[in-house]
Amino acid sequence: NQHVWVKINDSPAFANQTKVYPNPGTDRIMVQLPENTQEAWIELLDGTGQRVVLERVYSNLCLFTPTHLPSGIYFYRIYNRDQVFKKGKWVKK
C-alpha cells in the first residue's frame, strides 16, 4: 500500500487577485479569480472537514448558490492542478 504525496504551492500573488464575497453572506458566493484563469475548482468544507461543495470554475468571475447549506462557518479552497489560489473562511448567515 503506497501513497504519493503532492505539494501544491500557495501563491501570494494569486491570493491577492482572488476575491470571495460577500462574506458573511447568505445564499450567494461570488468568486473572482485572476485574469486569464481558464479553469479552477472551489471546494467548501464544513466545520468537521467534510466536503459539502465542489464546483468547477470556467471563467474568472463565477457565482455559486449554496442554498442547501445551513447557516454556519465554512472553509474554502480555490485551486487548479498547479496551485492553490486562495484558502479562507466563509460565513453563511
mmCIF file of C-alpha atoms in Angstrom:
data_model
loop_
_atom_site.group_PDB
_atom_site.id
_atom_site.type_symbol
_atom_site.label_atom_id
_atom_site.label_comp_id
_atom_site.label_asym_id
_atom_site.label_seq_id
_atom_site.Cartn_x
_atom_site.Cartn_y
_atom_site.Cartn_z
ATOM 1 C CA ASN A 1 0.000 0.000 0.000
ATOM 2 C CA GLN A 2 1.849 3.077 -1.256
ATOM 3 C CA HIS A 3 0.960 6.744 -1.030
ATOM 4 C CA VAL A 4 2.079 9.519 -3.332
ATOM 5 C CA TRP A 5 2.191 12.971 -1.755
ATOM 6 C CA VAL A 6 1.962 16.029 -3.981
ATOM 7 C CA LYS A 7 2.649 19.540 -2.703
ATOM 8 C CA ILE A 8 0.560 22.294 -4.254
ATOM 9 C CA ASN A 9 2.130 25.687 -3.683
ATOM 10 C CA ASP A 10 0.115 28.599 -2.369
ATOM 11 C CA SER A 11 0.629 31.721 -4.445
ATOM 12 C CA PRO A 12 0.513 35.057 -2.564
ATOM 13 C CA ALA A 13 0.203 36.945 -5.869
ATOM 14 C CA PHE A 14 -2.855 34.925 -6.879
ATOM 15 C CA ALA A 15 -4.318 35.170 -3.361
ATOM 16 C CA ASN A 16 -4.301 38.971 -3.633
ATOM 17 C CA GLN A 17 -6.077 38.786 -7.001
ATOM 18 C CA THR A 18 -8.665 36.242 -5.842
ATOM 19 C CA LYS A 19 -11.774 37.525 -4.065
ATOM 20 C CA VAL A 20 -14.634 35.692 -2.354
ATOM 21 C CA TYR A 21 -17.627 37.858 -1.421
ATOM 22 C CA PRO A 22 -19.935 38.733 0.238
ATOM 23 C CA ASN A 23 -18.534 37.432 3.479
ATOM 24 C CA PRO A 24 -20.561 36.894 5.549
ATOM 25 C CA GLY A 25 -23.209 36.020 3.010
ATOM 26 C CA THR A 26 -26.499 34.220 2.610
ATOM 27 C CA ASP A 27 -27.175 32.120 -0.478
ATOM 28 C CA ARG A 28 -24.627 33.538 -2.932
ATOM 29 C CA ILE A 29 -20.877 33.388 -3.221
ATOM 30 C CA MET A 30 -19.089 35.426 -5.879
ATOM 31 C CA VAL A 31 -15.621 34.197 -6.759
ATOM 32 C CA GLN A 32 -13.302 36.479 -8.709
ATOM 33 C CA LEU A 33 -10.108 34.859 -9.980
ATOM 34 C CA PRO A 34 -7.012 36.358 -11.616
ATOM 35 C CA GLU A 35 -7.389 37.446 -15.249
ATOM 36 C CA ASN A 36 -6.958 34.694 -17.850
ATOM 37 C CA THR A 37 -7.858 31.920 -15.405
ATOM 38 C CA GLN A 38 -9.206 29.185 -17.644
ATOM 39 C CA GLU A 39 -10.174 26.568 -15.120
ATOM 40 C CA ALA A 40 -10.197 26.122 -11.369
ATOM 41 C CA TRP A 41 -12.123 24.416 -8.580
ATOM 42 C CA ILE A 42 -13.789 25.793 -5.469
ATOM 43 C CA GLU A 43 -14.220 23.466 -2.538
ATOM 44 C CA LEU A 44 -16.261 24.214 0.600
ATOM 45 C CA LEU A 45 -15.746 22.211 3.772
ATOM 46 C CA ASP A 46 -17.965 22.250 6.838
ATOM 47 C CA GLY A 47 -16.696 22.530 10.406
ATOM 48 C CA THR A 48 -15.965 18.793 10.556
ATOM 49 C CA GLY A 49 -13.797 18.943 7.430
ATOM 50 C CA GLN A 50 -16.347 17.205 5.216
ATOM 51 C CA ARG A 51 -16.581 18.492 1.653
ATOM 52 C CA VAL A 52 -20.040 19.952 1.073
ATOM 53 C CA VAL A 53 -19.429 21.712 -2.266
ATOM 54 C CA LEU A 54 -17.037 21.055 -5.134
ATOM 55 C CA GLU A 55 -17.635 23.238 -8.180
ATOM 56 C CA ARG A 56 -15.645 23.718 -11.345
ATOM 57 C CA VAL A 57 -14.932 27.318 -12.352
ATOM 58 C CA TYR A 58 -14.646 28.100 -16.062
ATOM 59 C CA SER A 59 -14.003 31.842 -16.021
ATOM 60 C CA ASN A 60 -12.504 34.489 -13.793
ATOM 61 C CA LEU A 61 -15.885 35.543 -12.329
ATOM 62 C CA CYS A 62 -18.393 32.968 -11.053
ATOM 63 C CA LEU A 63 -21.496 32.928 -8.894
ATOM 64 C CA PHE A 64 -22.322 29.959 -6.670
ATOM 65 C CA THR A 65 -25.625 29.476 -4.872
ATOM 66 C CA PRO A 66 -25.132 27.032 -1.987
ATOM 67 C CA THR A 67 -28.762 27.332 -0.847
ATOM 68 C CA HIS A 68 -28.724 23.775 0.526
ATOM 69 C CA LEU A 69 -26.181 24.655 3.211
ATOM 70 C CA PRO A 70 -27.323 25.600 6.713
ATOM 71 C CA SER A 71 -26.018 28.720 8.432
ATOM 72 C CA GLY A 72 -22.514 28.292 9.784
ATOM 73 C CA ILE A 73 -18.816 28.644 9.153
ATOM 74 C CA TYR A 74 -17.306 27.003 6.070
ATOM 75 C CA PHE A 75 -13.746 26.752 4.834
ATOM 76 C CA TYR A 76 -12.963 27.260 1.163
ATOM 77 C CA ARG A 77 -10.083 26.388 -1.090
ATOM 78 C CA ILE A 78 -9.800 27.644 -4.664
ATOM 79 C CA TYR A 79 -7.254 25.819 -6.789
ATOM 80 C CA ASN A 80 -6.277 24.348 -10.122
ATOM 81 C CA ARG A 81 -3.973 21.439 -10.799
ATOM 82 C CA ASP A 82 -0.861 23.597 -10.365
ATOM 83 C CA GLN A 83 -1.546 25.829 -7.383
ATOM 84 C CA VAL A 84 -3.881 26.994 -4.665
ATOM 85 C CA PHE A 85 -5.196 30.484 -5.438
ATOM 86 C CA LYS A 86 -6.696 31.152 -2.030
ATOM 87 C CA LYS A 87 -7.867 29.464 1.174
ATOM 88 C CA GLY A 88 -10.095 31.000 3.780
ATOM 89 C CA LYS A 89 -13.279 31.035 5.781
ATOM 90 C CA TRP A 90 -16.786 31.904 4.558
ATOM 91 C CA VAL A 91 -19.675 32.545 6.940
ATOM 92 C CA LYS A 92 -23.241 31.795 5.871
ATOM 93 C CA LYS A 93 -25.802 33.824 7.807
#
